[in-house]
Coordinates of C-alpha atoms in Angstrom, one line a residue:
Chain Y
M9 CA -20.8 19.6 2.5
S10 CA -19.4 18.3 -0.7
T11 CA -17.1 15.7 -1.7
L12 CA -14.6 15.7 -5.0
V13 CA -14.1 12.2 -5.9
I14 CA -11.0 11.7 -8.3
A15 CA -11.7 9.0 -10.8
D16 CA -9.3 6.2 -11.4
H17 CA -9.3 5.6 -15.2
N18 CA -7.1 3.0 -17.5
K19 CA -7.2 2.7 -21.2
G20 CA -10.0 5.3 -21.7
E21 CA -12.4 3.6 -19.3
L22 CA -13.6 4.5 -16.0
T23 CA -12.4 1.7 -13.5
G24 CA -15.3 0.4 -10.9
S25 CA -13.3 1.4 -8.1
T26 CA -14.4 4.9 -8.9
L27 CA -18.1 3.8 -8.4
S28 CA -16.8 2.2 -5.3
V29 CA -15.3 5.7 -4.2
I30 CA -18.5 7.4 -5.2
A31 CA -20.4 4.9 -2.8
A32 CA -18.0 6.1 -0.1
A33 CA -18.7 9.9 -0.8
K34 CA -22.3 8.6 -0.5
A35 CA -21.8 7.7 2.7
I36 CA -20.3 10.5 3.6
G37 CA -23.1 13.0 2.5
G38 CA -23.5 16.0 0.8
D39 CA -23.0 16.7 -2.8
I40 CA -20.7 14.7 -4.9
D41 CA -18.7 15.9 -7.8
V42 CA -15.9 13.9 -9.7
L43 CA -12.7 15.1 -11.3
V44 CA -11.2 13.3 -14.5
A45 CA -7.8 14.0 -15.3
G46 CA -5.2 12.9 -17.5
K47 CA -5.0 12.8 -21.5
D48 CA -7.9 12.2 -23.9
I49 CA -10.5 11.7 -21.2
G50 CA -13.6 12.4 -23.1
G51 CA -15.1 9.1 -22.8
V52 CA -14.1 8.4 -19.3
A53 CA -15.8 11.7 -18.0
E54 CA -19.2 10.4 -20.0
Q55 CA -19.1 7.4 -18.2
A56 CA -18.4 9.1 -14.5
A57 CA -21.3 11.5 -15.8
K58 CA -23.6 8.2 -16.0
A59 CA -22.4 7.2 -12.5
D60 CA -25.2 7.2 -9.9
G61 CA -25.2 10.1 -7.5
V62 CA -22.7 12.4 -9.4
N63 CA -23.7 15.9 -9.3
K64 CA -21.2 17.5 -11.5
V65 CA -18.0 15.8 -13.6
L66 CA -14.9 18.4 -14.0
T67 CA -12.4 17.3 -16.6
A68 CA -8.7 18.5 -16.7
D69 CA -7.5 17.1 -20.3
N70 CA -3.6 18.0 -20.6
D71 CA -0.5 16.1 -21.3
A72 CA 0.9 16.9 -17.7
Y73 CA -1.6 14.7 -16.1
G74 CA -1.3 12.1 -19.0
H75 CA 1.0 9.8 -16.9
D76 CA -0.7 10.3 -13.3
L77 CA 2.6 12.0 -11.9
A78 CA 1.8 12.9 -8.7
E79 CA 3.7 16.1 -8.6
N80 CA 1.7 17.5 -11.6
L81 CA -1.9 16.1 -10.2
S82 CA -1.6 17.1 -6.7
L83 CA -1.1 20.6 -7.9
L84 CA -4.4 20.1 -9.9
I85 CA -6.4 18.4 -6.8
A86 CA -5.4 21.0 -4.6
E87 CA -6.7 23.8 -6.8
V88 CA -9.7 21.9 -8.0
G89 CA -10.5 20.9 -4.7
K90 CA -10.8 24.3 -2.9
G91 CA -14.5 24.6 -1.2
Y92 CA -14.7 20.9 -1.2
S93 CA -14.8 19.5 2.5
H94 CA -13.8 15.9 1.6
L95 CA -11.4 14.8 -1.1
L96 CA -11.7 11.2 -2.0
A97 CA -9.5 8.8 -4.2
S98 CA -9.2 5.3 -4.1
A99 CA -6.5 3.6 -2.4
G100 CA -4.7 2.4 -5.6
T101 CA -1.2 3.2 -6.6
V102 CA -2.4 6.5 -8.2
G103 CA -4.2 7.6 -5.2
K104 CA -1.4 6.4 -2.4
D105 CA 1.0 8.5 -4.8
T106 CA -0.5 11.6 -5.0
M107 CA -3.3 12.3 -1.8
P108 CA -0.2 12.7 0.6
R109 CA 1.0 15.5 -1.3
V110 CA -2.2 17.2 -1.4
A111 CA -2.6 16.8 2.3
A112 CA 0.6 18.4 2.9
M113 CA -0.1 21.3 0.4
L114 CA -3.3 22.0 2.5
D115 CA -1.6 21.3 5.9
V116 CA -4.1 18.5 6.8
A117 CA -3.6 15.4 7.7
Q118 CA -4.9 12.0 5.4
V119 CA -7.1 9.3 6.2
S120 CA -5.7 6.2 4.4
D121 CA -7.3 2.9 3.0
I122 CA -10.9 3.6 4.5
I123 CA -13.3 0.6 5.0
G124 CA -16.1 2.3 6.9
V125 CA -17.6 5.9 7.3
Q126 CA -19.6 6.6 10.6
S127 CA -20.1 10.3 10.1
E128 CA -18.7 13.3 7.9
D129 CA -15.2 13.3 10.4
T130 CA -15.2 10.0 11.6
F131 CA -14.0 6.7 9.5
V132 CA -12.8 3.3 10.1
R133 CA -9.8 2.1 9.0
P134 CA -7.3 -1.1 9.3
I135 CA -4.0 -1.0 10.9
Y136 CA -1.2 -3.3 11.5
A137 CA -2.1 -5.6 8.4
G138 CA -5.6 -5.7 9.1
N139 CA -5.0 -7.3 12.6
A140 CA -6.8 -4.2 14.4
I141 CA -9.5 -2.0 13.2
A142 CA -9.1 1.6 14.3
T143 CA -12.1 4.3 14.2
V144 CA -10.3 7.9 13.7
Q145 CA -12.0 11.0 13.8
S146 CA -10.5 13.9 11.9
S147 CA -10.4 17.8 13.2
D148 CA -9.1 19.1 9.9
S149 CA -11.3 21.5 7.9
V150 CA -10.7 19.4 4.8
K151 CA -10.7 15.7 4.9
V152 CA -8.4 14.0 2.6
I153 CA -9.2 10.5 2.3
T154 CA -8.2 7.2 0.3
V155 CA -10.8 4.6 0.3
R156 CA -10.3 0.6 0.3
T157 CA -12.7 0.1 -2.5
T158 CA -13.4 -3.5 -1.6
S159 CA -15.4 -2.5 1.2
F160 CA -17.9 -0.4 -0.5
D161 CA -20.5 -1.7 -2.9
P162 CA -20.1 0.2 -6.0
V163 CA -22.7 2.7 -7.0
A164 CA -24.7 2.0 -10.4
A165 CA -22.8 2.7 -13.7
E166 CA -25.8 4.0 -15.3
G167 CA -28.8 6.0 -14.6
G168 CA -27.0 9.3 -13.8
S169 CA -26.9 12.5 -15.6
A170 CA -24.3 14.8 -14.3
S171 CA -23.4 17.8 -16.1
V172 CA -19.4 17.8 -17.5
E173 CA -17.5 21.0 -17.4
S174 CA -13.9 21.4 -18.3
V175 CA -11.3 22.7 -16.0
D176 CA -8.6 25.2 -17.8
S177 CA -5.8 24.1 -15.5
A178 CA -2.2 22.9 -16.7
H179 CA 0.4 22.6 -14.1
D180 CA 3.6 21.0 -14.9
A181 CA 5.4 20.9 -11.4
G182 CA 8.7 20.3 -13.8
L183 CA 10.2 18.3 -11.3
S184 CA 9.5 14.4 -13.1
E185 CA 9.3 13.1 -16.4
F186 CA 7.5 9.7 -17.6
V187 CA 9.8 7.6 -19.1
S188 CA 8.5 4.3 -19.8
E189 CA 5.8 1.6 -18.9
E190 CA 5.8 -2.0 -18.7
L191 CA 2.0 -3.1 -17.9
A192 CA 1.2 -6.9 -17.7
E193 CA -1.1 -7.7 -20.7
S194 CA -3.7 -9.9 -20.2
D195 CA -7.1 -11.0 -20.9
R196 CA -8.0 -12.2 -17.4
P197 CA -9.9 -10.1 -15.4
D198 CA -8.2 -7.3 -13.2
L199 CA -7.0 -8.7 -9.7
A200 CA -8.4 -6.1 -7.3
A201 CA -12.0 -6.1 -9.3
A202 CA -12.1 -10.0 -10.1
D203 CA -15.2 -12.2 -8.7
V204 CA -13.1 -15.0 -8.3
V205 CA -9.2 -15.2 -7.6
I206 CA -6.8 -18.1 -7.4
S207 CA -3.6 -17.5 -5.9
G208 CA -0.4 -19.8 -5.5
G209 CA 2.3 -19.6 -2.5
R210 CA 5.4 -20.9 -2.3
G211 CA 4.2 -24.4 -2.5
M212 CA 3.9 -24.1 -6.2
Q213 CA 7.9 -24.3 -6.1
N214 CA 8.7 -22.2 -9.4
G215 CA 6.7 -20.0 -12.1
E216 CA 6.4 -22.8 -14.2
N217 CA 3.9 -24.2 -12.3
F218 CA 1.7 -21.1 -12.2
K219 CA 0.4 -22.6 -15.7
M220 CA -1.9 -25.0 -13.9
L221 CA -3.4 -21.9 -12.2
E222 CA -3.8 -20.6 -15.1
S223 CA -5.7 -23.3 -16.6
V224 CA -8.3 -23.5 -13.4
A225 CA -8.4 -19.7 -14.0
D226 CA -9.6 -20.1 -18.0
V227 CA -12.5 -22.5 -16.8
L228 CA -13.6 -20.0 -13.7
G229 CA -12.8 -16.8 -15.4
A230 CA -10.6 -16.0 -12.5
A231 CA -7.7 -13.4 -12.0
I232 CA -4.5 -14.8 -10.9
G233 CA -2.6 -13.9 -7.7
A234 CA 0.2 -14.7 -5.3
S235 CA 1.6 -14.7 -1.8
R236 CA 4.3 -12.6 -1.1
A237 CA 6.5 -15.8 -0.4
A238 CA 6.0 -16.8 -4.2
V239 CA 6.9 -13.3 -5.1
D240 CA 10.2 -12.9 -3.0
A241 CA 11.0 -16.2 -4.6
G242 CA 10.9 -15.0 -7.6
F243 CA 8.2 -17.1 -8.9
V244 CA 5.8 -14.2 -10.3
P245 CA 6.0 -10.7 -10.6
N246 CA 4.8 -8.3 -7.9
D247 CA 1.7 -6.8 -9.4
M248 CA 0.4 -10.1 -8.7
Q249 CA 1.0 -10.0 -4.8
V250 CA -2.2 -10.5 -2.7
G251 CA -1.7 -9.1 0.9
Q252 CA -0.8 -6.1 3.4
T253 CA 1.8 -4.9 1.1
G254 CA 0.5 -5.6 -2.3
K255 CA -3.2 -5.8 -3.5
I256 CA -6.4 -6.3 -1.2
V257 CA -8.8 -8.4 -3.1
A258 CA -12.4 -9.3 -1.7
P259 CA -13.8 -11.5 -4.5
N260 CA -16.8 -13.9 -4.4
L261 CA -14.6 -17.0 -4.1
Y262 CA -10.7 -16.7 -3.5
I263 CA -8.8 -20.3 -3.8
A264 CA -5.4 -20.3 -2.1
V265 CA -3.3 -23.0 -3.2
G266 CA 0.0 -24.0 -1.6
I267 CA -0.4 -20.8 0.5
S268 CA 0.3 -21.3 4.3
G269 CA -1.6 -18.0 5.5
A270 CA 0.7 -15.5 6.8
I271 CA -0.8 -12.7 8.3
Q272 CA 0.2 -10.7 5.8
H273 CA -1.5 -12.5 3.1
L274 CA -4.6 -12.7 5.1
A275 CA -4.6 -8.9 5.5
G276 CA -5.1 -8.9 1.6
M277 CA -7.7 -11.5 1.3
G278 CA -9.6 -12.2 4.3
D279 CA -12.5 -10.4 3.3
S280 CA -13.4 -12.5 0.7
K281 CA -16.7 -14.3 0.4
V282 CA -15.9 -17.6 0.4
I283 CA -12.1 -18.9 0.8
V284 CA -10.9 -22.4 -0.3
A285 CA -7.5 -23.4 0.9
I286 CA -5.5 -26.1 -0.8
N287 CA -2.1 -27.1 1.1
K288 CA -0.4 -30.6 2.0
D289 CA 0.1 -28.8 5.7
E290 CA -2.9 -29.9 7.3
D291 CA -1.6 -27.3 10.2
A292 CA -1.2 -24.1 7.9
P293 CA -2.9 -21.2 9.3
I294 CA -4.8 -20.7 6.1
F295 CA -7.4 -23.4 7.0
Q296 CA -8.4 -21.4 10.0
V297 CA -9.7 -18.8 7.5
A298 CA -11.2 -21.3 5.0
D299 CA -14.4 -22.1 4.5
Y300 CA -13.3 -25.1 2.8
G301 CA -10.3 -26.7 3.3
L302 CA -8.6 -29.7 1.0
V303 CA -5.4 -31.5 2.8
A304 CA -3.7 -32.6 -0.3
D305 CA -0.8 -32.3 -2.5
L306 CA -1.4 -29.4 -4.9
F307 CA 0.0 -30.9 -7.9
E308 CA -2.8 -33.8 -7.5
A309 CA -5.4 -31.8 -6.6
V310 CA -5.2 -28.6 -9.1
P311 CA -5.4 -31.0 -12.1
Q312 CA -8.3 -32.6 -10.8
L313 CA -9.9 -29.2 -9.6
E314 CA -9.6 -28.2 -13.3
E315 CA -11.3 -31.5 -14.8
E316 CA -14.2 -31.3 -12.0
L317 CA -15.1 -27.6 -12.6
K318 CA -14.9 -28.1 -16.3
K319 CA -17.9 -30.7 -15.5
V320 CA -20.1 -28.2 -13.8
V321 CA -19.3 -25.0 -15.1
Chain Z
M3 CA 26.1 12.6 -2.9
K4 CA 24.7 12.9 0.4
V5 CA 21.5 10.4 1.2
L6 CA 19.5 10.6 4.0
V7 CA 17.4 7.6 5.2
A8 CA 14.6 7.8 7.5
V9 CA 14.0 4.6 9.5
K10 CA 10.9 3.8 12.1
R11 CA 10.7 1.7 15.1
V12 CA 7.8 -0.6 14.9
I13 CA 6.4 -4.2 16.1
D14 CA 8.5 -7.2 14.6
Y15 CA 6.7 -8.6 12.0
N16 CA 6.7 -11.7 13.4
V17 CA 5.0 -11.0 16.7
K18 CA 1.4 -11.5 16.9
V19 CA -0.5 -8.0 17.4
R20 CA -2.9 -7.9 20.3
V21 CA -5.4 -5.4 21.1
K22 CA -5.6 -3.9 24.2
P23 CA -8.8 -5.2 26.3
D24 CA -9.7 -1.3 26.9
N25 CA -9.9 -1.0 23.1
T26 CA -7.6 2.2 23.2
G27 CA -4.7 0.5 21.0
V28 CA -2.8 -2.2 20.4
D29 CA -0.2 -3.8 23.5
L30 CA 3.0 -2.9 22.7
S31 CA 4.4 -3.7 26.5
N32 CA 6.8 -6.5 26.4
V33 CA 6.6 -6.9 22.7
K34 CA 9.6 -7.1 20.3
M35 CA 10.2 -4.3 18.2
A36 CA 12.3 -3.8 15.1
M37 CA 13.3 -1.5 12.3
N38 CA 10.2 -1.5 9.8
P39 CA 11.1 -3.8 7.1
F40 CA 10.7 -1.3 4.2
C41 CA 12.9 1.0 6.4
E42 CA 15.5 -2.0 6.1
I43 CA 15.0 -2.0 2.3
A44 CA 15.9 1.8 2.2
V45 CA 18.9 1.5 4.4
E46 CA 20.3 -1.4 2.1
E47 CA 19.7 0.8 -0.8
A48 CA 21.4 3.4 0.4
V49 CA 24.3 1.3 1.4
R50 CA 24.5 -0.2 -2.2
L51 CA 24.7 3.3 -3.8
K52 CA 27.7 3.8 -1.1
E53 CA 29.3 0.6 -2.4
K54 CA 28.8 1.7 -6.0
G55 CA 30.6 4.9 -5.4
V56 CA 27.3 7.1 -5.9
A57 CA 26.7 8.0 -2.4
T58 CA 29.5 9.5 -0.5
E59 CA 27.5 9.8 2.7
I60 CA 24.6 8.2 4.4
V61 CA 22.7 9.7 7.5
A62 CA 20.0 7.9 9.1
V63 CA 17.3 9.5 10.8
T64 CA 14.3 8.4 13.0
I65 CA 11.5 10.1 15.1
G66 CA 10.5 8.4 18.2
P67 CA 11.3 7.6 22.2
K68 CA 14.8 7.3 23.5
V69 CA 14.5 3.6 22.9
S70 CA 14.2 4.0 19.0
Q71 CA 17.9 4.7 19.2
E72 CA 18.5 1.0 18.9
Q73 CA 17.1 1.2 15.3
L74 CA 19.5 4.0 14.5
R75 CA 22.4 1.7 15.8
T76 CA 21.1 -0.8 13.4
A77 CA 21.2 1.0 10.7
L78 CA 24.8 2.4 11.3
A79 CA 25.9 -1.3 11.6
L80 CA 24.3 -1.8 8.2
G81 CA 26.3 1.1 7.0
A82 CA 24.9 4.5 7.7
D83 CA 27.6 6.7 8.7
R84 CA 25.9 8.6 11.2
A85 CA 22.5 9.2 12.7
I86 CA 20.0 11.7 13.8
Q87 CA 17.3 10.9 16.3
V88 CA 14.4 13.4 16.7
E89 CA 13.5 12.4 20.1
T90 CA 9.5 12.4 21.4
D91 CA 7.6 10.3 23.3
E92 CA 4.4 11.9 21.7
D93 CA 2.3 10.3 19.2
V94 CA 3.8 11.7 15.8
Q95 CA 1.5 11.5 12.6
S96 CA 2.7 11.4 9.2
L97 CA 2.2 15.2 8.6
D98 CA 4.2 16.2 11.8
A99 CA 6.9 13.3 11.0
A100 CA 7.0 14.7 7.5
K101 CA 7.6 18.5 8.9
M102 CA 10.1 17.1 11.1
L103 CA 12.0 15.2 8.4
K104 CA 11.8 18.5 6.2
A105 CA 13.6 20.2 8.8
V106 CA 16.3 17.5 8.9
V107 CA 16.2 17.9 5.0
D108 CA 16.7 21.8 5.0
K109 CA 20.0 21.4 7.5
E110 CA 21.4 18.4 5.9
E111 CA 20.7 19.2 2.3
P112 CA 20.6 15.8 1.2
N113 CA 20.6 14.7 -2.7
L114 CA 18.4 11.7 -2.1
V115 CA 16.2 10.6 0.7
I116 CA 15.4 7.1 0.8
M117 CA 12.5 5.8 2.9
G118 CA 9.9 3.0 3.3
K119 CA 6.7 3.0 1.6
Q120 CA 4.9 2.2 4.5
S121 CA 5.1 1.3 7.9
I122 CA 3.7 -2.1 9.2
D123 CA 1.9 -0.6 12.3
T124 CA -0.3 2.3 11.1
D125 CA -0.2 1.2 7.2
N126 CA -0.4 4.8 6.5
N127 CA 1.8 5.1 3.2
Q128 CA 1.9 9.0 3.6
T129 CA 5.1 10.4 5.0
G130 CA 7.3 10.4 1.9
Q131 CA 5.0 11.8 -0.5
M132 CA 4.3 14.5 2.4
L133 CA 8.0 15.1 2.7
A134 CA 8.5 15.6 -0.7
Q135 CA 5.6 18.3 -1.3
L136 CA 7.2 20.2 1.8
A137 CA 10.5 20.2 0.6
G138 CA 9.4 20.8 -3.1
M139 CA 10.8 17.5 -4.1
P140 CA 9.3 15.2 -6.8
Q141 CA 9.0 11.5 -5.5
G142 CA 9.5 7.9 -7.0
T143 CA 7.4 5.8 -4.8
F144 CA 7.0 2.2 -4.4
A145 CA 10.5 1.8 -6.1
S146 CA 11.8 -1.6 -7.6
E147 CA 14.6 0.1 -9.0
V148 CA 16.6 3.2 -8.6
E149 CA 19.4 4.6 -10.8
V150 CA 21.0 7.9 -10.3
E151 CA 22.2 9.5 -13.4
G152 CA 23.9 12.5 -13.1
E153 CA 21.6 15.5 -11.7
K154 CA 18.6 12.9 -11.9
V155 CA 17.4 9.7 -10.8
K156 CA 15.5 7.1 -12.8
V157 CA 13.1 5.1 -10.4
T158 CA 11.1 2.3 -11.6
R159 CA 7.7 2.1 -9.6
E160 CA 5.2 -0.7 -8.9
I161 CA 2.1 0.3 -10.0
D162 CA -1.4 -1.3 -10.1
G163 CA -1.1 -3.5 -13.6
G164 CA 2.9 -3.5 -13.8
L165 CA 5.7 -1.2 -13.6
M166 CA 6.2 2.7 -14.6
T167 CA 9.6 4.3 -14.9
V168 CA 10.1 8.0 -14.3
S169 CA 12.8 10.6 -14.3
L170 CA 13.1 12.9 -11.4
K171 CA 15.1 16.2 -10.8
L172 CA 17.5 15.6 -8.0
P173 CA 17.1 16.4 -4.8
A174 CA 14.3 13.8 -4.8
V175 CA 12.4 11.3 -2.2
V176 CA 12.2 7.6 -3.1
T177 CA 10.0 5.2 -1.1
T178 CA 10.9 1.3 -1.4
D179 CA 8.9 -1.4 -2.5
L180 CA 9.4 -4.7 -1.6
R181 CA 11.5 -6.3 -4.5
L182 CA 13.9 -3.0 -4.4
N183 CA 16.7 -5.4 -3.0
E184 CA 17.3 -7.9 -0.3
P185 CA 18.6 -6.1 2.6
R186 CA 21.6 -7.7 4.6
Y187 CA 22.2 -8.8 8.2
A188 CA 24.6 -7.0 9.9
S189 CA 27.5 -8.4 10.9
L190 CA 29.2 -8.5 14.7
P191 CA 32.2 -6.3 14.1
N192 CA 30.0 -3.8 12.2
I193 CA 27.6 -3.8 15.2
M194 CA 30.6 -3.2 17.5
K195 CA 31.8 -0.5 14.9
A196 CA 28.5 0.9 14.9
K197 CA 28.5 1.9 18.7
K198 CA 31.0 4.4 18.2
K199 CA 29.4 6.1 15.4
P200 CA 28.3 9.8 15.7
L201 CA 24.3 9.7 16.9
E202 CA 23.0 13.3 17.4
T203 CA 19.7 13.6 19.2
V204 CA 17.2 16.9 18.9
S205 CA 13.9 17.4 20.0
P206 CA 11.0 18.8 17.9
A207 CA 11.1 22.0 19.7
D208 CA 14.5 22.2 18.5
L209 CA 13.4 21.7 14.6
G210 CA 10.8 24.5 15.4
I211 CA 7.8 21.7 15.0
D212 CA 4.5 21.6 17.7
V213 CA 3.8 18.1 17.4
T214 CA -0.4 18.6 16.9
P215 CA -2.1 15.3 16.1
R216 CA -5.0 16.0 14.0
L217 CA -6.3 12.4 14.0
K218 CA -7.8 11.3 17.3
T219 CA -8.2 7.3 17.8
L220 CA -11.4 6.8 19.3
K221 CA -11.4 3.1 19.4
V222 CA -9.2 0.2 18.3
E223 CA -11.0 -3.3 18.2
E224 CA -10.2 -6.9 16.9
P225 CA -11.3 -7.9 13.3
Q226 CA -14.5 -9.6 13.1
P227 CA -13.1 -13.4 13.0
R228 CA -14.5 -15.5 10.2
Q229 CA -17.1 -18.2 11.0
P230 CA -14.8 -21.5 11.1
G231 CA -14.9 -23.6 7.7
I232 CA -14.7 -27.3 7.1
K233 CA -12.4 -29.6 5.8
V234 CA -13.7 -31.5 2.7
E235 CA -12.1 -35.2 1.9
S236 CA -11.7 -34.6 -1.9
V237 CA -11.8 -32.4 -4.9
E238 CA -15.3 -33.6 -5.9
E239 CA -16.7 -32.9 -2.7
L240 CA -14.6 -29.4 -2.8
V241 CA -16.5 -28.6 -6.2
D242 CA -19.9 -30.1 -5.0
K243 CA -20.1 -27.7 -2.1
L244 CA -18.7 -24.8 -3.9
K245 CA -21.7 -25.0 -6.8
N246 CA -24.4 -26.5 -4.1
E247 CA -23.7 -25.0 -0.6
A248 CA -21.5 -21.8 -1.3
K249 CA -23.2 -21.4 -5.0
V250 CA -20.2 -19.2 -5.8
I251 CA -19.6 -21.1 -9.4

């Protein structure tokens, strides 16, 4: 039994989510190799080699993999993945995009977004926006899996000393081309990996008012999120969306401001360690999951919160 | 050009999900069912392409029991020209669904396939990508903008951290994200007209597909409930609790 983990990386850095996928691979058992694909990825491979529990790092450094195009990447993963019993990626947008193509190529099912490992063939995953938790068993010879990384504590980033080998493989399916990218430039922590998240909902009334949340986030070093209602209303871009159809977050502290708490939103933040809700509607469902609820007008409470936090942080 | 739109019948997104007491699944008896929200966005995008003169014909397809014809009639009322139902009462998992859709694609030869990025029941986010692979097509997943340019389609995709635009050779598969469009409601005259539009029924066997589930659901449970919290009276109390009780700041 052996697992190939597909590394996530961003701007030449291995992302923390990969360390959580390695943790899921450890829970399955067997040898763990990591595949790093992209362009100019030497630094990422070095970081992956230091991660705890990694046996070998395989690198595929080629223009064809430079923009994570699923048509090319899936060909590489299917080729390099031969002989492994498990192929694991994080359930980020690259893993979600690519792994089903790999599964179809291998004529096997995919188990999406696992939150637990029961045995080498049995996994736990949320369905119906997390309103039900299914335990599923795969009968396929190769298990293609995406991992909800917030559900697995990352392995140590240092301490390992895996070998690094390059894979001489350039697959360009010739079906798709990268045109452009618009990435949000921010000094804030990544939403999916932040220790503290402060999110706004429809109660924020407009995008301009999110500046109030930014001020609080500056004090706490927090990432900023939003409910689907706030995204649908056009207050903020979709990459800030927390929920069933957006990002899944599980920070130590989640502060929901002007968010009613629709099930789609709770699906994305319900595993946070401590949840704070600020809402003027005392019957809002968000209070049912909040550890600390404050019934108040957010336009008064949020500036006060900023002042009080400055005193203690 | 011809557009194929795949739609799925799922539990209505407003309905509270209840797990069956015997833990075999979710209780769907006497529960309101509807078209998956992402599929509505897919139908809307196809209709807009037709209104722009880009698409000439829209074919809606679904896989499911006889009652899922309701969702096809909805798609017809929204503007699809005709519909195909792959009728089966079995548990069709993503790979089999993709194989059935591939068989429909082989027969219909659409230039573009549009479908939802995920269904809100199984939350898998797989079928579109699997279909693209099986049909040898490129894919534009999690689309927030779709622009057909001659023999190619430009798709802006919602990715972690922002947006990415790709150019795909047609035929291609596009899966929809939330912000692609805002679906319209079907008007009463269009609902009446939809009843007369052609709807063809085929079986998985007609398509040469043997339904073989690879994943066995051992049990389905309620999620662990959170411990009930408390209400605080003021911002000062909140910050005090966060610092001294929860110790998270």
